[in-house]
Amino acid sequence: MLVLLSFTAWPNVSGSSSSSSSSSSSNSSSSMDDTVVSLSKGSRVWYKQDAETWLLAEIKENSNGKPSVVLISGHPGKLLQGVELNRLVPANPELQQAIADLTQLSYLNEPSILDNLSQRYSGECIYTNAGPVLIAVNPCKHLPLYTSQVADQYKAGAFEAVNQLDPHIYLVAGAAFRDMVRQGTSQSLVINGESGAGKTETTKKAMQFFAALAGGTGVEGQVLETNPILEAFGNAKTLRNHNSSRFGKLIEIHFNKTNHICGARIRTYLLEKSRVVHQLKGERSYHIFYQLVRGTSDNTQREALRLPGKPSEFAYLAKSGCTDIDGVDDAANFAEVLEALSDIGLSPADIHALLSTLSGILWLGNLRVEPVHADDSSRIKNDSALSNAASMLGLREKDLTYALTHKKIKTRDELIVKPLTAQEALEARDALAKALYAGVFTWIVAAINHKLDMGKKASGRFIAILDIYGFEQFQTNSFEQLCINYANERLQQQFTRHLFTLEQEEYETEGIDWTKVEWVDNQACVDVIEAMPPKGLGVLAVLDSQCRFPKGSDETFMHALSDALSANDHFGTDPRRQGEFFVNHYAGPVSYNSTGFLDKNKDMLNADLVQLMETSSSPLVTSIAATTADEIEGRRGGQTVSSRFTQQLRELVSMLDATGLHFVRCIKPNAKLAAGSFTSELVLQQLRCCGVLEVARVSRAGFPTRYRHADFVQRYKILLPREQQGMVLHNDAEMRAAVVQLLAVFKVPPGQYEMGRSKVFFKPGVLGYVEDTWAKMQASVLKLQAYTRMFFARKRFQQHRAAAQLLQSGWRGRVARLQFARDLRQHKAAVCIQRHYR
Ligand SMILES: Nc1ncnc2c1ncn2[C@@H]1O[C@H](COP(=O)(O)OP(=O)(O)OP(=O)(O)O)[C@@H](O)[C@H]1O
Ligand SMILES: [Mg+2]
């Protein structure tokens, strides 16, 4: 009887067979999530109000293929008639709200994912799984999620898989540790997200967890102390994040044979040097500069470091109009940094040299360059700024002024000295400041690595944490954005490939034909950026070749780019936007302005300035000179910023490939980092950029939901013929047959599922459909039962009533007859009495 009940027909797939081709299966699979499966009255759907806004609604009526819906969110109760089908996608049942793993959602479309995250966020659940990926939404406030009690709960999970634990960064860190111990292989946590999304905080939480989990040797404290140092030297206030990391970093935490932390190694990528000399309005330079000026309390030391009263007296710090951060105490942070510096083994003399160099860099910004109109040369004003800069950098004043105002040019036969214009001298000054700061940063990282070197105790196993800048797209995008987006493109590729491999392993174990799944990665876009001959010419190869041409310029670069790549779908130029080209990234097209590309890629520091640094009496400055000289030598040998970055990226990717990967995607809930606010459009854009939707896409391409045969039969066996229901299924073959029989009851076409050895795998939305149908069947059965019960109850009632009426009428008849007899007797008696009386 149940099988005869009518329910929504299977969409788009009637007549499809089990041998459906890959494309047809993937097409129908995507349709499952993005088109409305059931338009029957009462189905929940998402209504697309505009490009970014989805409203929850319910189908009211669907008579002519253009349903009417009633809004549930936005304007609750509002009726919209004749809605276009392409504005509707299915919504998950009410039951599936705020669930901890997105891939468990019946429908994995964008509004459903967004809604789930938003509901969890409002319940202060900032962590959600998307299959093997952890999504961490920045809470923008302190939450009691990292107490020692919480850490203790998750520590247990680090030794054996514990299912009941909610998603958490500790859970991911614990799983990485467990995999390292069990499999004996190194692991990596790849943390990604846009600026302010919480990557660095998440990295710190993971490091703290590892220290709590595998500390004991004392090194873990030093490893944690690298955080304040790296943040002071590499972080700055930007408009998007008051503690923004202006470099990418990879921290390897090394373990000894007893699985305790025994050391660490830090690698850094692309420090934003230009911030030292220039910041946008409202932004700051690196924290350490403000800390130095505000936190040096000893007067003698202030004198020795030539520090003025406040940061704004330094031109490099004053120009942006911002020297403070709300709620941040630079002086207190400086004390912490000084302590950490000495803990990592820097001597007081080293620290003094470091601080002097920082002060010298700041004084360089105060140098005043005056034009000499007679011969278009320039000179540097002889004032306290000059003496302070020279003294702090261990240079002679005359050497400094000469090097900043002259340039030696080598011709074939002689060495010519060319005086620089005021503008050129200012550029030389800024270049020196940037080179010195970059050198200081490299030196600090080297000092940390020296201190944390794991030595002989290391087992060779480590857990690496990658805190790297996310995809960037601004109004104007330059060389730096191209490098950052290239890194993201490579990491995204690795992410998709890895997830796919994981899926593949399970399919292979279950004996499922993998070739049915269609999947494309972003190799084409990676090639547009990095291809080298003979594979082709990518943007970076074209750039490098232009840097080698003596007459290469940003214009010739644009021409060469158009020649090499104009036929490529992932590359484009617009004749109306001169000097710009765009690349079609996985996260969307980004337009790059080619101005300055060549100079930034060459990054050549004038050799005279390197020679100047070599004359310094400060060992720190001379060591920076030596490193810079090596780099320049490399540049002469054809090494450019991009070629070095490409090399670093290759090494990074192959290192990650050799480890077990764990992905964390950080999400910024709103642009202002205000607690409690969740801006759907912004989140959606990040979900697209950081590849969470990619996880959904990869899942969609395959069979994301699965059920063990036995569980499936147990749940739906009531739908089998009565004689089969009580049967004990002895072996796999019987079990499989029962599953297939049940799926036929649900009218699921064979192409929508695959039978594995122990599990049945479903295309996206199929399980949702099965559950919906099951719910409708149950509702129909209930209705039927209710009507049947009503029928019998009514019948019984009518019989009872008829019987009661019969009884009542009989009784009433008897009572009436008795009454009549009594009345008659009384009447007769009365007549008799009257007769005798008369
Ligand atoms: N788990 C968290 N708990 C509390 N606050 C957090 C958390 N994660 C992030 N925040 C807040 O958000 C701010 C920005 O986070 P963070 O500096 O980690 O971002 P980021 O992704 O590293 O950004 P950038 O790319 O600019 O370096 C932090 O300063 C902190 O105030
Ligand atoms: Mg950061």
mmCIF file of C-alpha atoms and ligand atoms in Angstrom, residues 138-139 141 146 194-201 241-245, ligand 1:
data_model
loop_
_atom_site.group_PDB
_atom_site.id
_atom_site.type_symbol
_atom_site.label_atom_id
_atom_site.label_comp_id
_atom_site.label_asym_id
_atom_site.label_seq_id
_atom_site.Cartn_x
_atom_site.Cartn_y
_atom_site.Cartn_z
ATOM 1 C CA ASN A 138 36.689 35.086 14.024
ATOM 2 C CA PRO A 139 34.631 35.747 17.193
ATOM 3 C CA LYS A 141 35.964 38.927 21.221
ATOM 4 C CA TYR A 146 40.840 28.015 25.253
ATOM 5 C CA GLU A 194 41.914 37.119 4.525
ATOM 6 C CA SER A 195 43.452 39.839 6.644
ATOM 7 C CA GLY A 196 41.794 39.958 10.061
ATOM 8 C CA ALA A 197 40.222 36.522 9.688
ATOM 9 C CA GLY A 198 42.178 35.173 12.664
ATOM 10 C CA LYS A 199 45.035 33.154 11.108
ATOM 11 C CA THR A 200 47.694 34.362 13.517
ATOM 12 C CA GLU A 201 45.431 33.917 16.558
ATOM 13 C CA ASN A 241 43.365 44.503 11.220
ATOM 14 C CA HIS A 242 45.080 46.313 14.077
ATOM 15 C CA ASN A 243 47.607 43.487 14.363
ATOM 16 C CA SER A 244 48.114 42.507 10.756
ATOM 17 C CA SER A 245 50.995 40.174 9.868
HETATM 18 N N1 LIG B 1 39.950 32.864 18.214
HETATM 19 C C1 LIG B 1 39.902 34.162 18.502
HETATM 20 N N2 LIG B 1 39.446 34.579 19.698
HETATM 21 C C2 LIG B 1 39.385 35.888 20.003
HETATM 22 N N3 LIG B 1 39.749 36.879 19.152
HETATM 23 C C3 LIG B 1 40.221 36.535 17.953
HETATM 24 C C4 LIG B 1 40.319 35.152 17.553
HETATM 25 N N4 LIG B 1 40.799 35.124 16.295
HETATM 26 C C5 LIG B 1 41.001 36.412 15.935
HETATM 27 N N5 LIG B 1 40.664 37.261 16.916
HETATM 28 C C6 LIG B 1 40.714 38.736 16.880
HETATM 29 O O1 LIG B 1 40.839 39.155 15.532
HETATM 30 C C7 LIG B 1 42.018 39.935 15.358
HETATM 31 C C8 LIG B 1 42.630 39.617 14.016
HETATM 32 O O2 LIG B 1 43.120 38.288 14.020
HETATM 33 P P1 LIG B 1 44.543 37.890 13.370
HETATM 34 O O3 LIG B 1 45.545 38.932 13.633
HETATM 35 O O4 LIG B 1 44.828 36.502 13.805
HETATM 36 O O5 LIG B 1 44.137 37.933 11.838
HETATM 37 P P2 LIG B 1 45.035 37.440 10.606
HETATM 38 O O6 LIG B 1 44.160 36.528 9.830
HETATM 39 O O7 LIG B 1 46.324 36.913 11.079
HETATM 40 O O8 LIG B 1 45.175 38.780 9.782
HETATM 41 P P3 LIG B 1 46.436 39.275 8.909
HETATM 42 O O9 LIG B 1 46.399 38.539 7.619
HETATM 43 O O10 LIG B 1 46.136 40.738 8.734
HETATM 44 O O11 LIG B 1 47.648 39.023 9.705
HETATM 45 C C9 LIG B 1 42.911 39.581 16.535
HETATM 46 O O12 LIG B 1 43.743 40.650 16.857
HETATM 47 C C10 LIG B 1 41.918 39.282 17.623
HETATM 48 O O13 LIG B 1 41.507 40.486 18.238
#
